[in-house]
Amino acid sequence: MSNDKLNCKRIFTDAIEEAFLIIDRNFNKWGLKIPDMSNAGVYRLWSMDTIQNADSWRMGFGVGIPWLCWQYTGDEHYRDYADKLTDIFCGMPYIPDQCQGVLYLPSCVSAYKATGNSNAKQRALGAADVMMKQFTQNGNYFMAYKRYKNYVADTAFNTVLLHWASDVTGDGAYYEAAKLHLETEMKHTIRPDGSTCHVQWFDDSGTPLEKTTAQGYSFDSCWARGQAWTMLGFALHYRFTKNPAYLDTFRHLAEYFFANLNPDHISCWDLIFRGANDTVDTAASVIAVCAVLEMAKQLPDDTALFKLKEKAVLTMLSIIRNYSVSYDDYIHSLILGGVDNMHHSGENQGLIYGDYFYLEALVRLLTDFETYWQ
Ligand code: GLY
């Protein structure tokens, strides 16, 4: 192994050890509670008694973290903790929108894959049915949120749940809808330069109308996390299908993402910004890193992917150096520098999905990781 590789391995090992100190302290402090949004890196928590009132798309990741800890360490106490959190999570009412993948893949699908938890399986299948209600054949897309005549780019990731639902039930309708949605994104969301628009509108008959944004800077800019979710969605769908169009799409998206980082190799919250003083979104960066590592694992001899992987490693080294949290008695988050929604909640946040993908990226870099999401 070269010295550079050895140094990287040491840095990633130190980073994951630090992360586990924080995670263990969090789990001890929180007890059986699920994290959601944070205030200055301290998470709001939902318990068995309050879960009925929870309505946040972010909560699947707080359940996914202990599943990932179990996968990395093989330590049974993480498995028991994750299973108990999953049971609590199953008490959360369904949110009737397109966010079913982020909610149910890292939580209930992980639980079902890990332990055969049948309650978790039924909840995840119910979520796939909720998602199917968002689908419209007039345009072939999953409508966003309260069934508006539009979709958001990030839905590419959420459709991964439907692939799992087709596998488990033998009903191809779930995956068929996902496939149609991905084709629609390839046609309308991905621009010729490989960037994405966030929101695509249609009329009632399914004729495409204008492209706008909800979380990005402007209609013609590229919201970084939308781009990252889309990359991860196409990478995981490629794993299931080996469809070369998904691979080409992934490459196009990833080349754009990694060509538009700031001087520290981190994405700003919108890829129109690249300056040293512009606001970063570390959550977008770690999702994009996981997408590249997933694809590079599938195609280890691909030179272009190898180059993307080198860039992804630089991003991780920079996040560890500049945004990882040190073990102390207060901050729950593993990394800071996240932007949940620039228009509403500002910058430099700890985000539970940023933490999840930071940990997943470290696990991917240190082991031969297979996500449960398949
Ligand atoms: N709606 C998904 C996200 O904000 O990343």
Coordinates of C-alpha atoms and ligand atoms in Angstrom, one line a residue:
M1 CA 0.0 0.0 0.0
S2 CA 1.4 3.5 -0.9
N3 CA 2.1 6.0 1.9
D4 CA -0.8 8.2 0.6
K5 CA -3.2 5.3 0.9
L6 CA -1.9 4.4 4.4
N7 CA -2.3 8.0 5.5
C8 CA -5.9 8.1 4.2
K9 CA -6.7 4.9 5.9
R10 CA -5.4 6.2 9.2
I11 CA -7.4 9.4 8.8
F12 CA -10.6 7.5 8.0
T13 CA -10.0 5.1 10.9
D14 CA -9.5 8.0 13.3
A15 CA -12.6 9.7 12.0
I16 CA -14.8 6.7 12.4
E17 CA -13.5 6.1 15.9
E18 CA -14.3 9.7 16.8
A19 CA -17.8 9.3 15.2
F20 CA -18.4 6.2 17.3
L21 CA -17.5 8.0 20.5
I22 CA -20.2 10.6 19.7
I23 CA -22.7 8.0 18.6
D24 CA -22.3 5.9 21.7
R25 CA -22.7 8.9 23.9
N26 CA -25.8 10.0 22.0
F27 CA -27.4 6.6 22.3
N28 CA -26.7 6.5 26.0
K29 CA -28.0 10.0 26.5
W30 CA -31.0 9.7 24.3
G31 CA -32.3 6.3 25.3
L32 CA -35.0 5.0 22.9
K33 CA -35.5 8.3 20.9
I34 CA -35.2 9.1 17.3
P35 CA -33.4 12.3 16.1
D36 CA -34.8 14.7 13.6
M37 CA -33.8 18.4 13.1
S38 CA -31.0 20.0 15.1
N39 CA -30.5 23.3 16.7
A40 CA -26.7 24.1 16.7
G41 CA -26.0 20.4 16.3
V42 CA -28.3 19.3 19.1
Y43 CA -31.2 17.1 17.8
R44 CA -34.9 17.3 18.6
L45 CA -35.9 13.8 19.6
W46 CA -39.1 11.7 19.2
S47 CA -40.0 8.9 21.7
M48 CA -42.6 6.2 21.7
D49 CA -45.0 8.7 23.4
T50 CA -44.6 11.4 20.9
I51 CA -44.0 9.6 17.6
Q52 CA -47.6 9.8 16.6
N53 CA -47.1 13.6 16.1
A54 CA -43.9 13.2 14.0
D55 CA -44.0 14.3 10.4
S56 CA -40.4 14.7 9.2
W57 CA -38.9 13.1 6.2
R58 CA -35.5 13.0 7.9
M59 CA -36.3 10.5 10.6
G60 CA -35.4 7.3 8.8
F61 CA -31.7 8.2 9.0
G62 CA -31.7 8.3 12.9
V63 CA -32.9 4.7 12.8
G64 CA -30.4 3.8 10.0
I65 CA -27.4 5.0 12.0
P66 CA -27.5 2.1 14.6
W67 CA -28.2 -0.4 11.8
L68 CA -25.0 0.8 10.1
C69 CA -23.1 0.6 13.4
W70 CA -24.2 -3.0 13.7
Q71 CA -23.1 -3.7 10.2
Y72 CA -19.7 -2.2 10.7
T73 CA -19.0 -3.6 14.2
G74 CA -21.1 -6.8 14.3
D75 CA -21.9 -5.8 17.9
E76 CA -25.2 -7.2 19.0
H77 CA -26.1 -4.2 21.3
Y78 CA -26.4 -2.0 18.2
R79 CA -28.7 -4.5 16.6
D80 CA -31.0 -4.6 19.6
Y81 CA -31.0 -0.8 19.8
A82 CA -31.7 -0.5 16.1
D83 CA -34.5 -3.0 16.3
K84 CA -36.1 -1.2 19.2
L85 CA -35.8 2.2 17.4
T86 CA -37.4 0.6 14.3
D87 CA -40.4 -0.6 16.4
I88 CA -40.8 3.0 17.6
F89 CA -40.4 4.4 14.1
C90 CA -43.2 2.0 12.9
G91 CA -45.6 4.0 15.1
M92 CA -45.0 7.2 13.0
P93 CA -48.0 7.9 10.8
Y94 CA -47.4 7.7 7.0
I95 CA -46.6 11.1 5.4
P96 CA -48.6 11.2 2.2
D97 CA -45.9 12.4 -0.2
Q98 CA -43.0 11.2 -2.4
C99 CA -40.4 11.0 0.5
Q100 CA -41.0 7.3 1.2
G101 CA -37.5 6.1 0.2
V102 CA -35.6 8.4 2.6
L103 CA -38.0 7.4 5.4
Y104 CA -38.3 3.7 5.0
L105 CA -35.1 2.4 3.2
P106 CA -32.5 3.1 6.0
S107 CA -35.0 2.2 8.7
C108 CA -37.6 -0.5 7.9
V109 CA -36.0 -2.1 4.9
S110 CA -32.7 -2.2 6.8
A111 CA -34.5 -3.9 9.7
Y112 CA -36.3 -6.4 7.5
K113 CA -33.0 -7.2 5.7
A114 CA -31.1 -7.5 8.9
T115 CA -33.5 -9.5 11.1
G116 CA -36.5 -10.4 9.0
N117 CA -38.6 -8.0 11.2
S118 CA -42.0 -8.5 9.6
N119 CA -43.7 -5.4 11.1
A120 CA -40.9 -3.3 9.5
K121 CA -41.5 -5.1 6.2
Q122 CA -45.2 -4.4 6.3
R123 CA -44.6 -0.7 7.1
A124 CA -42.1 -0.4 4.2
L125 CA -44.6 -2.1 1.8
G126 CA -47.3 0.3 3.0
A127 CA -44.9 3.2 2.3
A128 CA -44.4 1.9 -1.2
D129 CA -48.2 2.0 -1.6
V130 CA -48.3 5.5 -0.3
M131 CA -45.7 6.5 -2.8
M132 CA -47.6 4.8 -5.7
K133 CA -50.6 7.1 -5.0
Q134 CA -48.3 10.0 -6.0
F135 CA -47.7 8.5 -9.4
T136 CA -49.5 10.0 -12.4
Q137 CA -49.6 8.5 -15.9
N138 CA -50.2 12.0 -17.3
G139 CA -46.5 12.7 -17.6
N140 CA -45.2 9.5 -15.8
Y141 CA -43.9 11.0 -12.6
F142 CA -44.3 10.9 -8.9
M143 CA -46.0 14.1 -7.8
A144 CA -44.2 16.1 -5.1
Y145 CA -45.7 16.7 -1.6
K146 CA -49.4 17.4 -1.7
R147 CA -49.9 16.0 -5.1
Y148 CA -49.0 19.1 -7.1
K149 CA -48.6 18.8 -10.8
N150 CA -44.8 18.7 -10.5
Y151 CA -42.0 16.4 -9.3
V152 CA -38.7 17.2 -7.6
A153 CA -35.3 15.8 -8.8
D154 CA -34.6 14.1 -5.4
T155 CA -37.5 11.6 -6.1
A156 CA -34.9 9.6 -8.2
F157 CA -33.6 8.3 -4.8
N158 CA -37.0 7.7 -3.3
T159 CA -37.9 5.4 -6.1
V160 CA -35.3 2.9 -4.9
L161 CA -37.9 1.7 -2.4
L162 CA -40.1 0.6 -5.2
H163 CA -37.5 -1.6 -6.6
W164 CA -37.3 -3.4 -3.2
A165 CA -41.2 -3.6 -3.1
S166 CA -41.3 -5.3 -6.5
D167 CA -38.7 -7.8 -5.4
V168 CA -40.4 -8.6 -2.2
T169 CA -44.0 -8.8 -3.5
G170 CA -43.3 -10.1 -7.0
D171 CA -45.5 -7.3 -8.3
G172 CA -43.6 -5.5 -11.1
A173 CA -45.9 -2.5 -11.0
Y174 CA -43.8 -0.7 -8.3
Y175 CA -40.6 -0.9 -10.3
E176 CA -42.4 -0.1 -13.6
A177 CA -43.6 3.2 -12.1
A178 CA -40.1 3.9 -10.8
K179 CA -38.6 3.2 -14.3
L180 CA -41.1 5.5 -16.0
H181 CA -40.3 8.2 -13.4
L182 CA -36.5 7.8 -14.0
E183 CA -37.1 8.1 -17.8
T184 CA -39.0 11.3 -17.2
E185 CA -36.1 12.7 -15.1
M186 CA -33.7 11.8 -17.8
K187 CA -35.8 13.7 -20.3
H188 CA -36.7 16.8 -18.3
T189 CA -34.6 17.2 -15.2
I190 CA -31.0 16.6 -16.4
R191 CA -29.7 19.4 -18.5
P192 CA -27.2 19.0 -21.3
D193 CA -24.3 20.0 -19.1
G194 CA -25.1 17.3 -16.5
S195 CA -26.7 19.7 -13.9
T196 CA -30.3 19.2 -12.7
C197 CA -33.2 21.5 -12.3
H198 CA -35.1 21.0 -9.0
V199 CA -38.8 21.2 -9.9
Q200 CA -40.4 20.2 -13.2
W201 CA -44.1 21.3 -13.8
F202 CA -46.7 19.8 -16.0
D203 CA -50.2 20.6 -17.2
D204 CA -53.1 18.2 -16.4
S205 CA -52.5 16.2 -19.5
G206 CA -48.8 15.6 -18.7
T207 CA -47.4 18.2 -21.1
P208 CA -44.2 19.6 -19.5
L209 CA -44.3 23.2 -18.5
E210 CA -41.7 25.4 -16.7
K211 CA -38.7 24.3 -14.6
T212 CA -38.4 26.0 -11.2
T213 CA -36.7 25.4 -7.8
A214 CA -37.9 25.1 -4.2
Q215 CA -34.6 24.6 -2.4
G216 CA -32.1 25.9 -4.9
Y217 CA -30.8 29.4 -5.6
S218 CA -32.6 30.1 -8.9
F219 CA -34.6 28.4 -11.6
D220 CA -31.6 27.8 -13.8
S221 CA -29.0 27.0 -11.1
C222 CA -28.4 23.5 -9.6
W223 CA -29.4 22.8 -6.0
A224 CA -26.5 20.6 -4.8
R225 CA -28.4 18.1 -2.7
G226 CA -31.0 17.6 -5.4
Q227 CA -28.0 16.7 -7.7
A228 CA -26.5 14.4 -5.1
W229 CA -29.8 12.5 -4.4
T230 CA -30.3 12.1 -8.1
M231 CA -26.8 10.6 -8.4
L232 CA -27.4 8.1 -5.6
G233 CA -30.8 7.2 -7.1
F234 CA -29.3 6.4 -10.5
A235 CA -26.3 4.6 -9.0
L236 CA -28.5 2.3 -6.9
H237 CA -30.9 1.7 -9.8
Y238 CA -28.0 0.8 -12.0
R239 CA -27.0 -1.8 -9.4
F240 CA -30.4 -3.5 -9.7
T241 CA -30.8 -3.2 -13.5
K242 CA -27.4 -2.8 -15.1
N243 CA -29.2 -0.4 -17.5
P244 CA -26.5 1.5 -19.4
A245 CA -28.6 4.6 -19.6
Y246 CA -28.6 4.8 -15.8
L247 CA -24.8 4.5 -15.8
D248 CA -24.4 7.2 -18.5
T249 CA -26.8 9.5 -16.5
F250 CA -24.9 8.9 -13.3
R251 CA -21.5 9.8 -15.0
H252 CA -23.0 13.0 -16.4
L253 CA -24.4 14.0 -13.1
A254 CA -21.3 13.1 -11.1
E255 CA -18.9 14.8 -13.5
Y256 CA -20.9 18.0 -13.1
F257 CA -21.1 17.7 -9.3
F258 CA -17.3 17.2 -8.8
A259 CA -16.4 19.9 -11.3
N260 CA -18.3 22.5 -9.4
L261 CA -16.9 22.3 -5.8
N262 CA -15.3 25.0 -3.7
P263 CA -11.5 25.3 -3.4
D264 CA -11.8 22.9 -0.4
H265 CA -13.5 20.2 -2.5
I266 CA -16.9 20.6 -0.9
S267 CA -20.1 21.5 -2.5
C268 CA -21.8 24.8 -1.8
W269 CA -25.5 24.6 -1.1
D270 CA -26.1 25.4 -4.8
L271 CA -23.5 24.5 -7.4
I272 CA -23.8 28.0 -8.9
F273 CA -21.5 29.0 -5.9
R274 CA -18.0 27.8 -5.7
G275 CA -16.1 30.5 -3.7
A276 CA -14.1 29.9 -0.6
N277 CA -16.5 32.1 1.4
D278 CA -19.7 30.7 -0.1
T279 CA -22.0 28.6 2.1
V280 CA -21.4 24.8 1.9
D281 CA -23.8 21.9 2.3
T282 CA -21.8 19.0 3.6
A283 CA -24.9 16.8 3.5
A284 CA -24.9 17.1 -0.3
S285 CA -21.2 16.3 -0.4
V286 CA -21.4 13.1 1.6
I287 CA -24.5 11.8 -0.3
A288 CA -22.5 12.5 -3.6
V289 CA -19.4 10.7 -2.1
C290 CA -21.6 7.6 -1.3
A291 CA -23.0 7.6 -4.8
V292 CA -19.5 7.6 -6.4
L293 CA -18.3 4.9 -4.0
E294 CA -21.3 2.8 -4.8
M295 CA -20.7 3.1 -8.6
A296 CA -16.9 2.6 -8.2
K297 CA -17.6 -0.6 -6.3
Q298 CA -19.8 -1.9 -9.0
L299 CA -17.3 -1.1 -11.8
P300 CA -13.9 -1.3 -10.2
D301 CA -12.0 -1.3 -13.5
D302 CA -13.6 1.8 -14.9
T303 CA -10.9 4.6 -15.2
A304 CA -13.3 7.5 -15.2
L305 CA -15.0 6.2 -12.0
F306 CA -11.6 5.7 -10.4
K307 CA -10.9 9.4 -11.1
L308 CA -14.3 10.4 -9.6
K309 CA -13.4 8.2 -6.6
E310 CA -10.2 10.1 -6.1
K311 CA -12.2 13.4 -6.0
A312 CA -14.7 11.9 -3.6
V313 CA -11.8 10.9 -1.3
L314 CA -10.5 14.5 -1.4
T315 CA -14.0 15.7 -0.4
M316 CA -14.1 13.3 2.5
L317 CA -10.7 14.4 3.7
S318 CA -11.8 18.0 3.6
I319 CA -15.0 17.3 5.5
I320 CA -13.1 15.4 8.2
R321 CA -10.6 18.2 8.5
N322 CA -13.1 21.2 8.4
Y323 CA -16.5 20.0 9.5
S324 CA -16.3 16.8 11.6
V325 CA -17.3 17.3 15.3
S326 CA -14.9 16.3 18.0
Y327 CA -16.2 14.3 20.9
D328 CA -17.4 16.7 23.6
D329 CA -20.2 16.8 26.0
Y330 CA -22.7 18.8 24.0
I331 CA -22.9 18.5 20.2
H332 CA -24.9 15.5 18.9
S333 CA -24.0 15.8 15.2
L334 CA -21.1 14.0 13.6
I335 CA -20.5 16.8 11.1
L336 CA -21.6 20.5 10.8
G337 CA -21.8 22.6 7.6
G338 CA -25.2 21.3 6.5
V339 CA -28.0 23.4 4.9
D340 CA -31.5 21.8 5.2
N341 CA -33.2 24.6 3.4
M342 CA -31.3 27.8 2.7
H343 CA -34.6 29.8 2.3
H344 CA -36.0 28.7 5.7
S345 CA -33.4 27.4 8.1
G346 CA -30.0 28.8 7.2
E347 CA -26.5 27.4 7.2
N348 CA -23.9 25.4 9.2
Q349 CA -26.4 23.0 10.6
G350 CA -26.0 19.5 11.9
L351 CA -28.3 17.3 9.8
I352 CA -29.1 13.7 10.7
Y353 CA -29.0 12.6 7.0
G354 CA -25.6 14.4 6.7
D355 CA -24.4 12.3 9.7
Y356 CA -25.9 9.1 8.3
F357 CA -24.1 9.5 4.9
Y358 CA -20.9 10.7 6.5
L359 CA -20.8 7.5 8.5
E360 CA -21.8 5.4 5.5
A361 CA -19.1 7.0 3.4
L362 CA -16.5 6.1 6.1
V363 CA -17.8 2.6 6.3
R364 CA -17.6 2.3 2.5
L365 CA -14.1 3.6 2.5
L366 CA -12.9 1.2 5.2
T367 CA -14.8 -2.0 4.4
D368 CA -16.4 -3.8 1.5
F369 CA -19.8 -2.3 2.3
E370 CA -23.1 -3.5 0.8
T371 CA -26.0 -1.2 1.6
Y372 CA -29.1 -2.9 2.9
W373 CA -31.1 -0.9 0.3
Q374 CA -31.3 -3.6 -2.4
Ligands
GLY1 N1 -36.2 16.9 0.4 C1 -35.0 16.2 0.5 C2 -33.9 17.2 0.9 O1 -34.2 18.3 1.3 O2 -32.8 16.8 0.9

